Amino acid sequence: MVIEAWFLNRAFRLYNLPAINAFLFLLLNLPLRVVSQIGFAETNVNITIAQLQSIEVSHSSVSINMNQASHFITGSSTGVLNDHVRIVSSTAYQVTVQADSQFFFYNGVLSTLPIGSVLLGISSPQGLSGPQPATVVIVSPEVDLPSQPLTIISAASQGLNTSYAMEYKIPAKNAVLYLNRPPGTYSSSITYTLLPQ
């Protein structure tokens, strides 16, 4: 009896071995077949970066009054003009300044009053919004107004909505140049240029 039971048990195991193998095969391969039947899709993400740069002068005209005796001794100025030059730049930049002539115009005619008799005072940048330049070099806090392009600001990084206060002034040492001149308005155009670095 014991031999017969052992033989039957052994025969049952041998008989069911292919069924067990088939079951294990299906069990192990079923997830792979499901995954392979799902498929896939893909897309490309493209980012187009444009160089964004603009410059704006917020005061279209500025005046320095020489209408008091003290002005011809100690000089005069516009006072500080907040947000005078506004910069938007997505990259490092430079700003140059240049007058349209070496001399001021008087009644539409070139005079002998030198443009360099007016100093331009430049402040540190003030952020209006967004990231500000990490490193800004004001080349000189005061420069004589030049008749050739002169770099006055150099920013090693971007400046999104950055403004600079400026002041136009006639210093005491140059006030004497304004004596013995016909009364009236002496004018010149000043151009600020924004350049990428």
PDB file of C-alpha atoms in Angstrom, residues 9 25 37 44 61 64 77 81 83 86 95-96 99 114 120 140 151 165 172:
ATOM      1  CA  ASN A   9       1.940  10.688  -5.643  1.00  0.00           C
ATOM      2  CA  PHE A  25       5.385  30.823 -17.624  1.00  0.00           C
ATOM      3  CA  GLN A  37       0.942  46.143 -25.733  1.00  0.00           C
ATOM      4  CA  ASN A  44      10.058  67.474 -28.079  1.00  0.00           C
ATOM      5  CA  SER A  61      13.833 117.310 -21.894  1.00  0.00           C
ATOM      6  CA  ILE A  64      19.592 123.665 -15.975  1.00  0.00           C
ATOM      7  CA  SER A  77      22.016 121.504 -11.827  1.00  0.00           C
ATOM      8  CA  LEU A  81      16.348 112.802 -11.927  1.00  0.00           C
ATOM      9  CA  ASP A  83      14.512 106.656 -13.030  1.00  0.00           C
ATOM     10  CA  ARG A  86      15.506 102.611 -17.705  1.00  0.00           C
ATOM     11  CA  VAL A  95      25.374 101.919 -21.771  1.00  0.00           C
ATOM     12  CA  THR A  96      27.134 104.703 -23.641  1.00  0.00           C
ATOM     13  CA  ALA A  99      26.097 114.512 -27.276  1.00  0.00           C
ATOM     14  CA  PRO A 114      31.357 123.521 -24.896  1.00  0.00           C
ATOM     15  CA  LEU A 120      26.619 113.928 -15.941  1.00  0.00           C
ATOM     16  CA  SER A 140      32.732 107.048 -13.297  1.00  0.00           C
ATOM     17  CA  THR A 151      30.747 103.923 -21.760  1.00  0.00           C
ATOM     18  CA  ALA A 165      19.086 108.207 -11.586  1.00  0.00           C
ATOM     19  CA  ALA A 172      31.491 125.822 -10.020  1.00  0.00           C
TER      20      ALA A 172
END
